[in-house]
PDB file of C-alpha atoms in Angstrom:
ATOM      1  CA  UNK A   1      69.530  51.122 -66.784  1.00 59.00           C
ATOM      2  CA  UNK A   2      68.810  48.421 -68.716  1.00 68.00           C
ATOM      3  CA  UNK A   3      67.609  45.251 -67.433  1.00 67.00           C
ATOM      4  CA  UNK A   4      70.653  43.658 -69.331  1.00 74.00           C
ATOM      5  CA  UNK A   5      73.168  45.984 -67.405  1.00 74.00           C
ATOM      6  CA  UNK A   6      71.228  45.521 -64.062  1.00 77.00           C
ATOM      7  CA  UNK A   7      71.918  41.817 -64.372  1.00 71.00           C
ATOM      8  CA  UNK A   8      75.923  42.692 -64.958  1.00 80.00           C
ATOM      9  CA  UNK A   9      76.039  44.873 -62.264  1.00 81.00           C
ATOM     10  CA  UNK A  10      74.745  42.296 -59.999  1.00 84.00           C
ATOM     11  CA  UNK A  11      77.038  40.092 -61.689  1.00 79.00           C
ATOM     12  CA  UNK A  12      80.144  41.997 -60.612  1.00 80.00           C
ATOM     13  CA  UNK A  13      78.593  42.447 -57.160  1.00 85.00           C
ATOM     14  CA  UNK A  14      78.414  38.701 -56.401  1.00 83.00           C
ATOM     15  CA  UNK A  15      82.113  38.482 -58.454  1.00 81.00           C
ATOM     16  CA  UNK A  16      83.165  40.974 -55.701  1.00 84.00           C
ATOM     17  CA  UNK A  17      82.324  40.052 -52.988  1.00 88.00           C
ATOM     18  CA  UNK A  18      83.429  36.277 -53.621  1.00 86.00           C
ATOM     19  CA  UNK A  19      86.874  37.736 -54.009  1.00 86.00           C
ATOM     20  CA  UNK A  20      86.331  39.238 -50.876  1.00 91.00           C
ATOM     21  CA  UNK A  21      85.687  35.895 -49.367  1.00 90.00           C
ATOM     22  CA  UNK A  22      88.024  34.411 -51.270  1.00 89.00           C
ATOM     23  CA  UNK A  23      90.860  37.456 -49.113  1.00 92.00           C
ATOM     24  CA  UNK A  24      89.228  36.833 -45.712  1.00 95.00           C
ATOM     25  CA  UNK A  25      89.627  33.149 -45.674  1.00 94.00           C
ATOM     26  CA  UNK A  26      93.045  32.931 -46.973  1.00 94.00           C
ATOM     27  CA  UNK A  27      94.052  35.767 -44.254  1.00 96.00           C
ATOM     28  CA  UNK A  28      92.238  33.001 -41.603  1.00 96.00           C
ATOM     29  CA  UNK A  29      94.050  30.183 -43.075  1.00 96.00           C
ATOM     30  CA  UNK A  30      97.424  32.856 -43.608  1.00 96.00           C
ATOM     31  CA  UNK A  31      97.573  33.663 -39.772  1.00 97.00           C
ATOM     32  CA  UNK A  32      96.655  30.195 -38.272  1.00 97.00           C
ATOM     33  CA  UNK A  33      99.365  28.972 -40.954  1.00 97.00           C
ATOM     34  CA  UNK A  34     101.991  31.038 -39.025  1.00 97.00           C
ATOM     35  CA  UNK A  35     100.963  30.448 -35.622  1.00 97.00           C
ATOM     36  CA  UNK A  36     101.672  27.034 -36.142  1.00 97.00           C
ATOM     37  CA  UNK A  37     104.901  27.727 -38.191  1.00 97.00           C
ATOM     38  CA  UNK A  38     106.284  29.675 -34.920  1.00 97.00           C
ATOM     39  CA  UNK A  39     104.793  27.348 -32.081  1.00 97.00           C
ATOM     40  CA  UNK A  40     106.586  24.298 -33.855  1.00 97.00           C
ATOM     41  CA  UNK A  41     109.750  26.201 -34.677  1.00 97.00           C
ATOM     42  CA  UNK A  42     110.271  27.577 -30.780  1.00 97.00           C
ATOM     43  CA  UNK A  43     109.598  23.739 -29.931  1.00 97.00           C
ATOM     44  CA  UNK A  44     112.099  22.149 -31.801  1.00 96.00           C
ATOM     45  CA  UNK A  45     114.526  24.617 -31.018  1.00 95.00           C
ATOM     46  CA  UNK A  46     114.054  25.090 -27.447  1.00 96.00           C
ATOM     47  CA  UNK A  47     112.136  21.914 -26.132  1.00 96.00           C
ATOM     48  CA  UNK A  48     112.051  18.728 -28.377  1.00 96.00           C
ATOM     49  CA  UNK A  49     115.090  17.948 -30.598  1.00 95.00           C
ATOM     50  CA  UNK A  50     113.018  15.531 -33.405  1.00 96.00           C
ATOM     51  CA  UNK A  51     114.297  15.964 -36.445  1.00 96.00           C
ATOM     52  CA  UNK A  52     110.715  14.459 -37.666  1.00 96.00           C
ATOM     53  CA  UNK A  53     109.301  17.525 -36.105  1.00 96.00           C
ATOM     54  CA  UNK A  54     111.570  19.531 -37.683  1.00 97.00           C
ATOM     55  CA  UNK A  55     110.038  18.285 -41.377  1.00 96.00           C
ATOM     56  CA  UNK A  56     106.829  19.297 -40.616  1.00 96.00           C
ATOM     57  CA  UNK A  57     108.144  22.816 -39.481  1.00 97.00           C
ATOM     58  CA  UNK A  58     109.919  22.963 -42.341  1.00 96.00           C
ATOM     59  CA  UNK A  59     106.683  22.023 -44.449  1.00 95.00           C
ATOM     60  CA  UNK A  60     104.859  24.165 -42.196  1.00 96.00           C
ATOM     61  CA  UNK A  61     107.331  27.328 -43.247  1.00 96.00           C
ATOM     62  CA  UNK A  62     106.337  26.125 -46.944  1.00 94.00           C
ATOM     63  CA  UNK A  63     102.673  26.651 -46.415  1.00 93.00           C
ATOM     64  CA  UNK A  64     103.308  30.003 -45.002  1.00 95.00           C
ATOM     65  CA  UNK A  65     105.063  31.562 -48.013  1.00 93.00           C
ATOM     66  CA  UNK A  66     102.270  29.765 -50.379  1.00 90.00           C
ATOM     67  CA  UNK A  67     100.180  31.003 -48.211  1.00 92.00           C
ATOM     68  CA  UNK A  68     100.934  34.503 -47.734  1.00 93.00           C
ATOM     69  CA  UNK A  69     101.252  34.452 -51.673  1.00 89.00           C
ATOM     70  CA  UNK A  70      97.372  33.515 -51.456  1.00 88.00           C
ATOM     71  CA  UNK A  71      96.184  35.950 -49.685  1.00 92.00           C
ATOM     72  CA  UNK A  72      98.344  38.585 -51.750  1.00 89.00           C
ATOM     73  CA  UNK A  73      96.828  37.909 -55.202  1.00 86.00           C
ATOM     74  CA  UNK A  74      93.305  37.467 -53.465  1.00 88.00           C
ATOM     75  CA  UNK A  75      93.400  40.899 -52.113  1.00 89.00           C
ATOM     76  CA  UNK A  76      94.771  42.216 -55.283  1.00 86.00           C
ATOM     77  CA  UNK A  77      91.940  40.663 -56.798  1.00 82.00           C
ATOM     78  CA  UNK A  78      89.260  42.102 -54.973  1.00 83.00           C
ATOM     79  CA  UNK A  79      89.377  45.690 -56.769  1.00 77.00           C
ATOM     80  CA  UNK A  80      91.672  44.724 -59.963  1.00 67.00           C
ATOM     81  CA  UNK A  81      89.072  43.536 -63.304  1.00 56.00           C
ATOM     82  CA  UNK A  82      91.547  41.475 -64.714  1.00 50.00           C
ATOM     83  CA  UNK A  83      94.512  40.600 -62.571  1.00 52.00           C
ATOM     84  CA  UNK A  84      98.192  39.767 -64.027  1.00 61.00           C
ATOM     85  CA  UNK A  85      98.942  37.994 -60.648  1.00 69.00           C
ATOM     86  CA  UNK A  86     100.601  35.210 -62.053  1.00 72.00           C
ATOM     87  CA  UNK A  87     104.559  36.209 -60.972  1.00 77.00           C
ATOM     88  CA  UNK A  88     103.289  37.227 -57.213  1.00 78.00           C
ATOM     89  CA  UNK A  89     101.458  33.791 -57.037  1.00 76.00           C
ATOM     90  CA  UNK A  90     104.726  31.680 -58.788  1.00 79.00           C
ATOM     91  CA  UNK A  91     107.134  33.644 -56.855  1.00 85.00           C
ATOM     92  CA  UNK A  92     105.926  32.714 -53.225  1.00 85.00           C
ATOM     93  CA  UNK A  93     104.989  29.510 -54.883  1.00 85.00           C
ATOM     94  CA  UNK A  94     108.894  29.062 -55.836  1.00 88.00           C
ATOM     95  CA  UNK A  95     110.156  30.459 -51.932  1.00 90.00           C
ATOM     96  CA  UNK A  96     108.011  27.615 -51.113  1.00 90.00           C
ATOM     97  CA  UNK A  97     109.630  25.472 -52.956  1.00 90.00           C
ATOM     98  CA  UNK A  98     112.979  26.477 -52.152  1.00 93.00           C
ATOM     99  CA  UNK A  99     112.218  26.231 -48.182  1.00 94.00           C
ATOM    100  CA  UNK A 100     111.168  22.769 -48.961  1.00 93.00           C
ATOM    101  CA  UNK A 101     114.147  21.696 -50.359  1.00 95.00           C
ATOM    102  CA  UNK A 102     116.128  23.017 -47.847  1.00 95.00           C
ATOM    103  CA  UNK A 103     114.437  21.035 -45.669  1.00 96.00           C
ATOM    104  CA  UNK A 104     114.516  18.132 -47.005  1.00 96.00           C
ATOM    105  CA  UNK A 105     118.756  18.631 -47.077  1.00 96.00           C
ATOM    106  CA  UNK A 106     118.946  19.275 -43.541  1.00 97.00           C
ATOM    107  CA  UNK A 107     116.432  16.523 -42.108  1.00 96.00           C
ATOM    108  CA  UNK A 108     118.160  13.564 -44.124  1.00 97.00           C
ATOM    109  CA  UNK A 109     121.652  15.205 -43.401  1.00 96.00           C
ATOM    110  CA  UNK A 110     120.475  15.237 -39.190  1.00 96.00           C
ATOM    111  CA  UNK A 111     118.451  11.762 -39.605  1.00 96.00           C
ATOM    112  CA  UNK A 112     121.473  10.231 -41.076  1.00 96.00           C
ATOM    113  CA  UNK A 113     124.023  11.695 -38.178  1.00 95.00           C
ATOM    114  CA  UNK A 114     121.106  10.754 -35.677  1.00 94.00           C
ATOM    115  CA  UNK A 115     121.443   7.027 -36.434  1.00 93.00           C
ATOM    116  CA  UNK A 116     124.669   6.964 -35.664  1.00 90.00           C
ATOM    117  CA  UNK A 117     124.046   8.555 -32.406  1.00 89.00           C
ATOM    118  CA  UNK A 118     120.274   8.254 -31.011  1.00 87.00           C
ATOM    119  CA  UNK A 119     119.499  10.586 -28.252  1.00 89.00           C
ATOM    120  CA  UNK A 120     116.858  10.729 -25.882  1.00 88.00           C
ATOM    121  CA  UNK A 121     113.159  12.406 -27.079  1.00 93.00           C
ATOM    122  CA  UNK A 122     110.796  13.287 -24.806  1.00 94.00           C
ATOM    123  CA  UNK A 123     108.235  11.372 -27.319  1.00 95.00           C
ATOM    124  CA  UNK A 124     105.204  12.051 -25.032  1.00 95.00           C
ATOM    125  CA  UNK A 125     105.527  16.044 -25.852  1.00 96.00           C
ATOM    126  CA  UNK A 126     106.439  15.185 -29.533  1.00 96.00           C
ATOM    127  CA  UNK A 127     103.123  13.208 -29.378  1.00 96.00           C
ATOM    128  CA  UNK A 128     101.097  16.095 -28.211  1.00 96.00           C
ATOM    129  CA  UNK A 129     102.975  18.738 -30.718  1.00 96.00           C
ATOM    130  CA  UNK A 130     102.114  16.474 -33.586  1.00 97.00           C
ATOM    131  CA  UNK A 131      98.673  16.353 -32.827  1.00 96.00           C
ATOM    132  CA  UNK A 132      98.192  19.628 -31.793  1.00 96.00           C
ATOM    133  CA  UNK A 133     100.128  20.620 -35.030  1.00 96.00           C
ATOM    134  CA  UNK A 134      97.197  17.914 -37.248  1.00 96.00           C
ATOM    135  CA  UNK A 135      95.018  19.747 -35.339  1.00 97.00           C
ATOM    136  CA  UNK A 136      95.896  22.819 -36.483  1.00 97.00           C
ATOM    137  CA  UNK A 137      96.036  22.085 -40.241  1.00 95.00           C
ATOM    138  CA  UNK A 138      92.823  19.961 -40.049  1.00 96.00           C
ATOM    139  CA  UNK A 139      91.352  23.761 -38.951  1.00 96.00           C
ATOM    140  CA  UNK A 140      92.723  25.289 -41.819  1.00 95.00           C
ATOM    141  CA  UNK A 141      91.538  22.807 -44.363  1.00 94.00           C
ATOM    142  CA  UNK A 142      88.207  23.468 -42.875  1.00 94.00           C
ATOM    143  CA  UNK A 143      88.682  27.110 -43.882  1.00 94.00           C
ATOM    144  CA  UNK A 144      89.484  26.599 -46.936  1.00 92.00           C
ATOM    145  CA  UNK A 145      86.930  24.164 -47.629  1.00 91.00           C
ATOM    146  CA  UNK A 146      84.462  26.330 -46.407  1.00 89.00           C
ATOM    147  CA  UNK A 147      84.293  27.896 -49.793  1.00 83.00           C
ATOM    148  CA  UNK A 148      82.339  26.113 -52.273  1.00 81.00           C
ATOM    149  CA  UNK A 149      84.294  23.843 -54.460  1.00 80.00           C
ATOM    150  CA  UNK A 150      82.813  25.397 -57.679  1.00 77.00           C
ATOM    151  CA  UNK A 151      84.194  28.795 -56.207  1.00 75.00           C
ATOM    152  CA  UNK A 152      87.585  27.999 -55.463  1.00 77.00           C
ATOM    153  CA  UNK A 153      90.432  29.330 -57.245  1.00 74.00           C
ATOM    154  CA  UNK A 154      93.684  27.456 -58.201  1.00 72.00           C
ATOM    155  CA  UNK A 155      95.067  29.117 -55.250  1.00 74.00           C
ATOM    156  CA  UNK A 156      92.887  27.574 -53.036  1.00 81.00           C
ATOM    157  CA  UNK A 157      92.857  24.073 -54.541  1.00 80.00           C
ATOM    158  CA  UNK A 158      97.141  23.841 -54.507  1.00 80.00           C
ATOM    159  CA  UNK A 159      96.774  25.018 -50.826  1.00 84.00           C
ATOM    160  CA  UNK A 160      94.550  22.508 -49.572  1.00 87.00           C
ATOM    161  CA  UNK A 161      96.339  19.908 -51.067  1.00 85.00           C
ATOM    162  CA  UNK A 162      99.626  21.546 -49.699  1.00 86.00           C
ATOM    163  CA  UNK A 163      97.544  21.551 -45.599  1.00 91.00           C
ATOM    164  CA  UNK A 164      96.996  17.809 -46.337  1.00 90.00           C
ATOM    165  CA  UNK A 165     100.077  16.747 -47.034  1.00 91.00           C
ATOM    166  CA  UNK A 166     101.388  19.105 -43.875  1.00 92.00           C
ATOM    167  CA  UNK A 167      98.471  16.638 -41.545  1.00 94.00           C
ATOM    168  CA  UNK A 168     100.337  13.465 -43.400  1.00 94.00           C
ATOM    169  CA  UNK A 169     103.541  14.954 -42.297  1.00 95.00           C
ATOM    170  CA  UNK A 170     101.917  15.539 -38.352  1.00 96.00           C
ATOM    171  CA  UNK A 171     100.526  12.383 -38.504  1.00 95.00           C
ATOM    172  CA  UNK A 172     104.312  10.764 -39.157  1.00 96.00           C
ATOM    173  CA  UNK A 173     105.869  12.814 -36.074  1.00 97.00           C
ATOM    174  CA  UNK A 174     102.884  11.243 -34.050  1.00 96.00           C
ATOM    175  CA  UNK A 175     103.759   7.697 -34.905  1.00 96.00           C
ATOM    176  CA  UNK A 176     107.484   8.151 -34.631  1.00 96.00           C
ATOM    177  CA  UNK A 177     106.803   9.242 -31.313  1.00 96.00           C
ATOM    178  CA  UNK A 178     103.978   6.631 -30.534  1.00 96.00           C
ATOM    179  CA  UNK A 179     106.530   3.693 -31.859  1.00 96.00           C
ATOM    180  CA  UNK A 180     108.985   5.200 -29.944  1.00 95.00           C
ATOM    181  CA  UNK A 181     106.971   5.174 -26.632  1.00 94.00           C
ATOM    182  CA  UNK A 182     105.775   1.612 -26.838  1.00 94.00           C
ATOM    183  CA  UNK A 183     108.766   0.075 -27.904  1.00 94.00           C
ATOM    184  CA  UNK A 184     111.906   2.007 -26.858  1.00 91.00           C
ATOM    185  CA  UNK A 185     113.490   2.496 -30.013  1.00 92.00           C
ATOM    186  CA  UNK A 186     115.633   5.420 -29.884  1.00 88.00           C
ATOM    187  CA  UNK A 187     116.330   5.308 -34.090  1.00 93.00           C
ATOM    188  CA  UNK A 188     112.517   5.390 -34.706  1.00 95.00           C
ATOM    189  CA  UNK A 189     112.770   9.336 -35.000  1.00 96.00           C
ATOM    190  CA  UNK A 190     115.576   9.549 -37.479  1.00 96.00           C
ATOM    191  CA  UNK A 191     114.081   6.496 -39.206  1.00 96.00           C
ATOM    192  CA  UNK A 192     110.815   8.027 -39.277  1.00 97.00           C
ATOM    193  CA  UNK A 193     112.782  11.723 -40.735  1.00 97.00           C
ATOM    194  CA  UNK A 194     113.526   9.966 -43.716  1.00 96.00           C
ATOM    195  CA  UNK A 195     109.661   8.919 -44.456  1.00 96.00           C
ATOM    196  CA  UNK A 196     109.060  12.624 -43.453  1.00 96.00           C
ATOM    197  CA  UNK A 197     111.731  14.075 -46.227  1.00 96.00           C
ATOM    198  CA  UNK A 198     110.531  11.628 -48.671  1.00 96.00           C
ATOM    199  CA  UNK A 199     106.690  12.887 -48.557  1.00 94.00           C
ATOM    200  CA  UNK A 200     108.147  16.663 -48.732  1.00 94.00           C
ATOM    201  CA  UNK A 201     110.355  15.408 -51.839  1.00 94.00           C
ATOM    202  CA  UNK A 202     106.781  14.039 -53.494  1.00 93.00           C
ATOM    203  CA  UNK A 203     105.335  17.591 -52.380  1.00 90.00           C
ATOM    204  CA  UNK A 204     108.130  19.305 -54.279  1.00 91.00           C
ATOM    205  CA  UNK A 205     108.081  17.582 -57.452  1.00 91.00           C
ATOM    206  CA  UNK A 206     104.066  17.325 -57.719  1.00 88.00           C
ATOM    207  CA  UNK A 207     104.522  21.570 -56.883  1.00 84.00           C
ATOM    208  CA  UNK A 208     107.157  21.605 -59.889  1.00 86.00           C
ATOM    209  CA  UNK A 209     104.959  19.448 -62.073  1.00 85.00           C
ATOM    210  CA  UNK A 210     102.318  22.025 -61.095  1.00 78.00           C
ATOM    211  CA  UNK A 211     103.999  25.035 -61.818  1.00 77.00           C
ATOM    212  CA  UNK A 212     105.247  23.500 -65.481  1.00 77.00           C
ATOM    213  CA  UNK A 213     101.443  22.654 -65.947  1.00 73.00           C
ATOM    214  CA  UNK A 214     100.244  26.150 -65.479  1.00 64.00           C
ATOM    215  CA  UNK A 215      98.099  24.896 -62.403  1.00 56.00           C
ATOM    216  CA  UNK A 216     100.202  27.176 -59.914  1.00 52.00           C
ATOM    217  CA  UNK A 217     100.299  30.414 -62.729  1.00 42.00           C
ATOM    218  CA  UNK A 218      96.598  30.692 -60.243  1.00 39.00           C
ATOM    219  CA  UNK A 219      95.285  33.911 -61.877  1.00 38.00           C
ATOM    220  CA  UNK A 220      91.657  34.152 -60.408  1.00 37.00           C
ATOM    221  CA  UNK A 221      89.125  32.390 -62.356  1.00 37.00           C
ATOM    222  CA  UNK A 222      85.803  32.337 -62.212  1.00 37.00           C
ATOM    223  CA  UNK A 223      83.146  29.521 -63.128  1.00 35.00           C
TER     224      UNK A 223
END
């Protein structure tokens, strides 16, 4: 073997197993992802009825189907040479999307009805959930960013910035709460919804600016 093919060979052993890499920490970030996605769903449905909460679970759901779209085309990646994963990657990027939007419908259409009729939060709980949920997406961004910057994919770039807008979004449900607690104001939650569906509507359109751009097509590329 020449010393010419020796140095590809190692070539396509480092390419390897930073795709491999590349697979393991999106399944991390995947399955964290959806542990929070369920915890926060069961809470709003069962325990505390914010609809500010409900945003970030609805964000939250987002990230999950971006995310699970990640760690599809990484592992595709692994053994493929070239990989034509640009419909996987737009199509989870697009359910994403969609869940987004939906959410954004149903927390203005519940902040708006909420005005008209505040109701008690236990804003305490919604404190802790909120932080526990920044928590949670402050882990994942560590994940992610755990990968060198000069290795990271498309992928992995649109999904941090997606986790950092989801810890924007906690933050909000912790203030809501917080301003609720201190002062008593029973309309900060709904009020607060509407900040919350505002930041997911400037997460949909920079994702649909994205996916015009060709920044979401997220075929694996090397540096």
């Amino acid at each position: 073997m020449s010393q010419t093919e020796t140095l590809s060979r190692l070539d396509q052993i480092v390419a390897r197993r930073l795709r491999v890499r590349e697979a393991e920490t999106m399944l991390k970030a995947m399955l964290i992802t959806g542990i929070i996605f369920a915890s926060q769903a069961m809470i709003v449905k069962y325990f505390i009825p914010s609809i500010a909460l409900e945003g970030d679970t609805f964000h939250t759901a987002s990230d999950f189907f971006i995310n699970i779209g990640s760690f599809v085309i990484a592992f595709i990646a692994i053994g493929a040479k070239a990989t034509h994963t640009k419909m996987i990657r737009q199509g989870f990027a697009y359910v994403g999307i969609f869940v987004l939007i939906v959410g954004i419908v149903i927390v203005c259409d519940e902040a708006y009805e909420r005005l008209n009729a505040p109701i008690a939060i236990p804003n305490g709980w919604l404190m802790v959930t909120g932080f526990v949920g920044g928590l949670g997406n402050f882990w994942v961004h560590k994940i992610l960013d755990s990968v060198p910057r000069h290795h990271q994919t498309h992928t992995h770039k649109v999904l941090s910035a997606h986790v950092v807008s989801d810890m924007i979004l906690s933050v909000v449900v912790v203030v809501s709460a917080l301003v609720a607690l201190m002062f008593g104001w029973h309309k900060a939650d709904p009020i607060f919804s509407f900040l919350a569906a505002a930041i997911m509507a400037y997460i949909v359109w920079t994702l649909i600016r994205g996916m015009k751009s060709g920044a979401c097509a997220l075929e694996h590329h090397h540096h």
